[in-house]
Tab-separated table of C-alpha atoms in Angstrom:
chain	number	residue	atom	x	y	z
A	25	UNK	CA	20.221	-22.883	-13.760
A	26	UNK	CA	17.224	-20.692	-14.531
A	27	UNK	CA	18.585	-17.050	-13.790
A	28	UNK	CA	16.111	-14.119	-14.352
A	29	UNK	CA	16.208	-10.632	-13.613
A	30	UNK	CA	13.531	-9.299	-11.176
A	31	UNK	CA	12.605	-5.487	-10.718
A	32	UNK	CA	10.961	-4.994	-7.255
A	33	UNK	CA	10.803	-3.874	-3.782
A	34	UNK	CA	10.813	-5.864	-0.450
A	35	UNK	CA	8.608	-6.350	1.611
A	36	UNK	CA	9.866	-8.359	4.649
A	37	UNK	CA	12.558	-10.183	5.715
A	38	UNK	CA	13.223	-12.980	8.132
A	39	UNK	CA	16.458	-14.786	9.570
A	40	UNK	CA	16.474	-18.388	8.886
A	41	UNK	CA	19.298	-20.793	10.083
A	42	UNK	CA	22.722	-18.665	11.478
A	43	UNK	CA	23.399	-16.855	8.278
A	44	UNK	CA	20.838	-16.306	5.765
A	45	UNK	CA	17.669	-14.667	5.378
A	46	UNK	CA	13.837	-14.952	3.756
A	47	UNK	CA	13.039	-12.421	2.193
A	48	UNK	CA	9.553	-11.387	0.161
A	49	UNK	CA	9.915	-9.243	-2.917
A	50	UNK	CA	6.916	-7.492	-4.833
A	51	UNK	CA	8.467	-7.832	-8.185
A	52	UNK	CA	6.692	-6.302	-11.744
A	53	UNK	CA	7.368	-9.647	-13.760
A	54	UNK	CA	6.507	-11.987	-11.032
A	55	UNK	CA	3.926	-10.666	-8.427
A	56	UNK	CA	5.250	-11.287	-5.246
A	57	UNK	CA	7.966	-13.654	-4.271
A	58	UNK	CA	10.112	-15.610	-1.604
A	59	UNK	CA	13.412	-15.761	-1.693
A	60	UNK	CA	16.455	-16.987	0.067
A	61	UNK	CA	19.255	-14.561	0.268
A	62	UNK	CA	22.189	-16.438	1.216
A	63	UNK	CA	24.615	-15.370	4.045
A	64	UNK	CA	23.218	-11.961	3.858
A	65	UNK	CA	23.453	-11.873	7.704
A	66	UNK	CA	27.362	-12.254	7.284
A	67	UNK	CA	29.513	-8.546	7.668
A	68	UNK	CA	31.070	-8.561	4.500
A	69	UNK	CA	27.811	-9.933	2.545
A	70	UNK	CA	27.354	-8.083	-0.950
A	71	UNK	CA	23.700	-9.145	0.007
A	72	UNK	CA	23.852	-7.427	3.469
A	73	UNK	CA	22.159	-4.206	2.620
A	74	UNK	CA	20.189	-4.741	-0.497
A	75	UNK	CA	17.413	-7.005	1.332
A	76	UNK	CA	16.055	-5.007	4.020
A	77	UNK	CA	12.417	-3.309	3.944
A	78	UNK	CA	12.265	-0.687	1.321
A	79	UNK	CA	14.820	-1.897	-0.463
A	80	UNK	CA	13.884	-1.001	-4.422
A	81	UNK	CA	15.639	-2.172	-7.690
A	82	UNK	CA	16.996	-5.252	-9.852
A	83	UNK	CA	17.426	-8.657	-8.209
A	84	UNK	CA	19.001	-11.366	-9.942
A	85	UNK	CA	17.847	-14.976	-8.740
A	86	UNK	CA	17.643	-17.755	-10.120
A	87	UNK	CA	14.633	-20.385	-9.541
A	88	UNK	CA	14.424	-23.438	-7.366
A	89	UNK	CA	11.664	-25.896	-6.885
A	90	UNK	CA	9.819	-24.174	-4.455
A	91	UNK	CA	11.613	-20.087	-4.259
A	92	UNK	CA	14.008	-18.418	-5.572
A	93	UNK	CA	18.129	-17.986	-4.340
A	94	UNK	CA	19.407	-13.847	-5.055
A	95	UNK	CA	22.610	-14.028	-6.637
A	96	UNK	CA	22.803	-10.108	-6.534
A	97	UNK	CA	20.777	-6.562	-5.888
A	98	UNK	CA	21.143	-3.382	-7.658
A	99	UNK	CA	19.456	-1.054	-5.301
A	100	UNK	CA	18.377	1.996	-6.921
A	101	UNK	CA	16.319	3.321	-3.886
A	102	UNK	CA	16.907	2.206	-0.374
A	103	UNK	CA	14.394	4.831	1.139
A	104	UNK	CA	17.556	5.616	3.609
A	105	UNK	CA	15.370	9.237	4.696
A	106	UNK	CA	12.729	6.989	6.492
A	107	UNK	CA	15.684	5.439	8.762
A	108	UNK	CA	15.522	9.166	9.960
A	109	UNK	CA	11.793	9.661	10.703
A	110	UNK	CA	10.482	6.840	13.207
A	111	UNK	CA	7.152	8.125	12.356
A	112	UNK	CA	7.335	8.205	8.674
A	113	UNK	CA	9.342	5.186	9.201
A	114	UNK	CA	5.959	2.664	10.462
A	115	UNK	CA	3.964	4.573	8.285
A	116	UNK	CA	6.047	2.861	5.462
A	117	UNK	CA	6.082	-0.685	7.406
A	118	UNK	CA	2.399	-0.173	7.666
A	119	UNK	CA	2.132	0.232	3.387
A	120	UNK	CA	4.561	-2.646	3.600
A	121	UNK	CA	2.726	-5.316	5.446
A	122	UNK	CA	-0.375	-4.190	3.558
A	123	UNK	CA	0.924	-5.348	0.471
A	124	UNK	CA	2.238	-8.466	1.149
A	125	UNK	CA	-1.258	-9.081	2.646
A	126	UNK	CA	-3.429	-7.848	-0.636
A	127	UNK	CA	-0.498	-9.085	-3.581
A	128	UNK	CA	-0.225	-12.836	-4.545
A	129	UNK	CA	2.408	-14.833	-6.182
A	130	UNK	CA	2.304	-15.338	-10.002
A	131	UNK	CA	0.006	-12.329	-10.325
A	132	UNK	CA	-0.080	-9.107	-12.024
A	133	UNK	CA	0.992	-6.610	-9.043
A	134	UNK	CA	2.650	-3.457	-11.319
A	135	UNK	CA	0.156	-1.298	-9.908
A	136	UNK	CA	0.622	-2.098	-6.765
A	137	UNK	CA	4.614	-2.275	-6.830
A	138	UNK	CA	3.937	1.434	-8.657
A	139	UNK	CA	1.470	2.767	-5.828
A	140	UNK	CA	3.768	1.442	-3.018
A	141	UNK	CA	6.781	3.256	-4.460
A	142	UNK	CA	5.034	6.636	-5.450
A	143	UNK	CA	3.602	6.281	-1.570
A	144	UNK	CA	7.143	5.878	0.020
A	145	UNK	CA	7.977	8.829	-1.957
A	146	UNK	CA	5.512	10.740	-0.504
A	147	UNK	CA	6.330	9.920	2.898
A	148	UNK	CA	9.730	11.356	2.362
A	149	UNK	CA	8.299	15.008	1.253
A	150	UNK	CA	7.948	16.921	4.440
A	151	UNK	CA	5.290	19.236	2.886
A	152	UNK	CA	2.375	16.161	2.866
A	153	UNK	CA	0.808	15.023	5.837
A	154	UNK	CA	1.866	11.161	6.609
A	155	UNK	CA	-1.918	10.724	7.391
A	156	UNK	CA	-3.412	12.054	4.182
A	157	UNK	CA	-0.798	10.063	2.596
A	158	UNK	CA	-1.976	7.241	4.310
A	159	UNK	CA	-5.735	7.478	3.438
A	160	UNK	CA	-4.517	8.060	-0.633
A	161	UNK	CA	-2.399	4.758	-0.276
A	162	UNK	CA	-5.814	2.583	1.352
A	163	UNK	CA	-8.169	3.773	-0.711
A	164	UNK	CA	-6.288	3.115	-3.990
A	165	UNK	CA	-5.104	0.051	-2.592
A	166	UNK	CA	-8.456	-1.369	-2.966
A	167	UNK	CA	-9.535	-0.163	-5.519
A	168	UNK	CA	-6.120	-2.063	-6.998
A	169	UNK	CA	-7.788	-5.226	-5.162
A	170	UNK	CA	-10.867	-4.615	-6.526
A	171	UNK	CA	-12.410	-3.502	-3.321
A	172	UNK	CA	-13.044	0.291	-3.934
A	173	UNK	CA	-15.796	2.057	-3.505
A	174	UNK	CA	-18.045	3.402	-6.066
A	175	UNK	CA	-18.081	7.341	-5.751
A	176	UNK	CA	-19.133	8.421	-9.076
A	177	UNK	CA	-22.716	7.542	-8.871
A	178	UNK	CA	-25.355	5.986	-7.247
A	179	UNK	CA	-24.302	1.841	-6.483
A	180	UNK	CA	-27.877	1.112	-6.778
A	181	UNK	CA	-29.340	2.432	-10.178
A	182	UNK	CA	-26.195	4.871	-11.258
A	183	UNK	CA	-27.642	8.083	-10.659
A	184	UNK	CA	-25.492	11.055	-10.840
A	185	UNK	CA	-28.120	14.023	-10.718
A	186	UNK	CA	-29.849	13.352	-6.958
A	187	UNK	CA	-28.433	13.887	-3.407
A	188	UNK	CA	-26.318	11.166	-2.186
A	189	UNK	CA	-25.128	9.631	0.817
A	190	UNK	CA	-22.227	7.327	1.321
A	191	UNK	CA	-22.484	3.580	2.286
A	192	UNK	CA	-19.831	1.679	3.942
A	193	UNK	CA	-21.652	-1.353	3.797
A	194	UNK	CA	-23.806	-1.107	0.696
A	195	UNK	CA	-19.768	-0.189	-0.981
A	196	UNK	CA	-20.458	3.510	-2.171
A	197	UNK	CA	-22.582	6.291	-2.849
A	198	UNK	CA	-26.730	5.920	-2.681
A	199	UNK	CA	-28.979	8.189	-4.453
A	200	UNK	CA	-32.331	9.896	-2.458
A	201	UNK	CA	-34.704	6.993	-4.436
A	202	UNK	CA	-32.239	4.235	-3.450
A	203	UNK	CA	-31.699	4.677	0.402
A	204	UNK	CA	-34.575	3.206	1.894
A	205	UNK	CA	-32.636	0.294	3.616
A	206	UNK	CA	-29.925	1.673	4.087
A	207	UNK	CA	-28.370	2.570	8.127
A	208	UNK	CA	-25.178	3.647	7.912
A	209	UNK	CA	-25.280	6.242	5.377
A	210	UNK	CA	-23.613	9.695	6.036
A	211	UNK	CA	-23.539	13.025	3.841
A	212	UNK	CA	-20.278	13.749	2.467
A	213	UNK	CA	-19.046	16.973	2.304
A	214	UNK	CA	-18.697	17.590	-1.840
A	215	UNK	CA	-15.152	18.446	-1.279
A	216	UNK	CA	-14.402	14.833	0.024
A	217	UNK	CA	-16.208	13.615	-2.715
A	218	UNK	CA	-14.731	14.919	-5.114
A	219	UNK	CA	-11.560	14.011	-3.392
A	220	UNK	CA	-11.893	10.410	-3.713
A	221	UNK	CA	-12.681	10.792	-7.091
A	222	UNK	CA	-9.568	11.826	-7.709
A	223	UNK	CA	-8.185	9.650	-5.762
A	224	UNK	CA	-9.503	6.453	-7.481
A	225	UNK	CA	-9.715	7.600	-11.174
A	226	UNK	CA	-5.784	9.819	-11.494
A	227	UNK	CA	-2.822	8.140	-12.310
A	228	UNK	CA	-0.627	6.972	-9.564
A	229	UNK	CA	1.910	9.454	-10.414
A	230	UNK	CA	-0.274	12.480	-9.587
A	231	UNK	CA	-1.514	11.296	-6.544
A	232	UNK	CA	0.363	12.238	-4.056
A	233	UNK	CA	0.265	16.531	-5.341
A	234	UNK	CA	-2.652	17.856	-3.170
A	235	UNK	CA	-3.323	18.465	0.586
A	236	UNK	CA	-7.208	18.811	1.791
A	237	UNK	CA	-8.492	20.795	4.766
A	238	UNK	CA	-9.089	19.673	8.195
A	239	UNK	CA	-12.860	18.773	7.431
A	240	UNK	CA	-12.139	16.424	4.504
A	241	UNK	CA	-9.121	14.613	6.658
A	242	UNK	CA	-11.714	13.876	9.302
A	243	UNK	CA	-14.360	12.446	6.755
A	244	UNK	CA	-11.538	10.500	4.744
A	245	UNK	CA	-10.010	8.958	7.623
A	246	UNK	CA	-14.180	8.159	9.514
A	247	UNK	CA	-14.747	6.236	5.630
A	248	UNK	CA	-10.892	4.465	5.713
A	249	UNK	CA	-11.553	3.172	9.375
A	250	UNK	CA	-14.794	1.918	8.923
A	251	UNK	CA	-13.813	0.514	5.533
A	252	UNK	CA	-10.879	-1.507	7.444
A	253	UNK	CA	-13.653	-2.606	9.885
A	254	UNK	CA	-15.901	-4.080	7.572
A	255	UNK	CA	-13.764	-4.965	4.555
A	256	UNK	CA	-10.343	-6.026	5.949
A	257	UNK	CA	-9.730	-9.479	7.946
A	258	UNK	CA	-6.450	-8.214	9.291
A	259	UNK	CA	-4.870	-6.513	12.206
A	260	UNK	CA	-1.593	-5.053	11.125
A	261	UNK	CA	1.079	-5.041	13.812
A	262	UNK	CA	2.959	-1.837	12.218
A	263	UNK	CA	-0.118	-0.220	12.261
A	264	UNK	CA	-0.885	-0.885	16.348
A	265	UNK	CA	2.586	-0.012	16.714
A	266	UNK	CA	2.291	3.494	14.936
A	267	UNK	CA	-1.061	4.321	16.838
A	268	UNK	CA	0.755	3.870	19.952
A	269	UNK	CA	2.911	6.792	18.805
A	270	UNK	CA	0.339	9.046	17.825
């Protein structure tokens, strides 16, 4: 029997048969992962509270031919403050189901597992704004996926001395000389800018240490929304639920 030890957090979990559970784990060594957690539905499971959402530490499985089996969960972090905070609480289902739509088995999802940690974090500091936190966790969630846009200079001939406008569609910022076809493009205030600079280029750990005024929360969240729209092939049921309590 093939038993390894797996550092992650989960994702989901779903009941299967009368006692057990499915459950999908973003893990550092494995990308993400399905598992079966055996009578965890029972009372007096040792499994019973170490595979819910949030969940966050060391879960030993061992390997069958198509998933894994948990034998045991050390749970360093179970994220118990969001149980208080219905809000804060689908903000964090929201990050949730947006990373087991973006990770993939067998691949190399550290950053992400780190970014989805540092986020629920955040979301437990009452002095950030859940929607700020929310527009730090997209935007460096694609650029994680490869998907981010390019902020730093112009997308077309990498200017970084003209005016610019932002592109949703052309992906990033476009110089004066590079605009002419482009229809969507909108001028940035510099303090959003610089913003997502930061946002895309600091490490994860000192993301979440800044708030922005009202005027750079509108323009962040007008760029996120129209990046889902274009880029994103997904309607996330967390996040219809949330909007509803908005």
């Amino acid at each position: 029997m093939n038993q390894i030890v797996l550092t992650g957090m989960v994702l989901s979990t779903t009941p299967v048969g009368e006692y057990d559970r499915r459950v999908v784990i973003l893990t550092k060594e494995q990308g993400k992962i399905s598992a079966f957690a055996r009578g965890a539905r029972k009372p007096n499971s040792p499994l019973v509270g170490a595979v819910n959402p949030f969940s966050f530490g060391e879960f030993t499985v061992y390997a069958g031919r198509s998933s894994y089996t948990i034998q045991s969960a050390k749970i360093s972090n179970y994220f118990s403050e969001l149980r208080e905070d219905m809000i804060g609480a689908y903000y964090g289902f929201y990050f949730l189901e947006f990373v087991n739509y973006y990770a993939k088995e067998a691949n190399d999802e550290r950053e992400m597992l780190k970014l989805l940690y540092q986020t629920l974090r955040a979301l437990c500091n009452p002095n950030l704004p859940d929607q700020l936190i929310r527009y730090i966790f997209e935007l460096r969630a694609l650029c994680i996926n490869g998907e981010g846009p390019q902020v730093f200079q112009c997308i077309v001939c990498g200017c970084t001395d003209r005016s610019v406008v932002f592109s949703v569609k052309k992906g990033g910022l476009i110089c004066g000389e590079c605009m002419g076809d482009v229809i969507d493009g909108i001028c940035l205030n510099p303090s959003t800018i610089y913003t997502m600079q930061y946002i895309e280029s600091s490490k994860i750990e000192k993301l979440y240490t800044f708030v922005v005024n009202e005027k750079v929360m509108d323009e962040l969240g007008w760029i996120m929304q129209r990046y889902a729209d274009v880029y994103i092939e997904k309607n996330f049921k967390s996040l219809e639920i949330l909007n509803t309590l908005l």
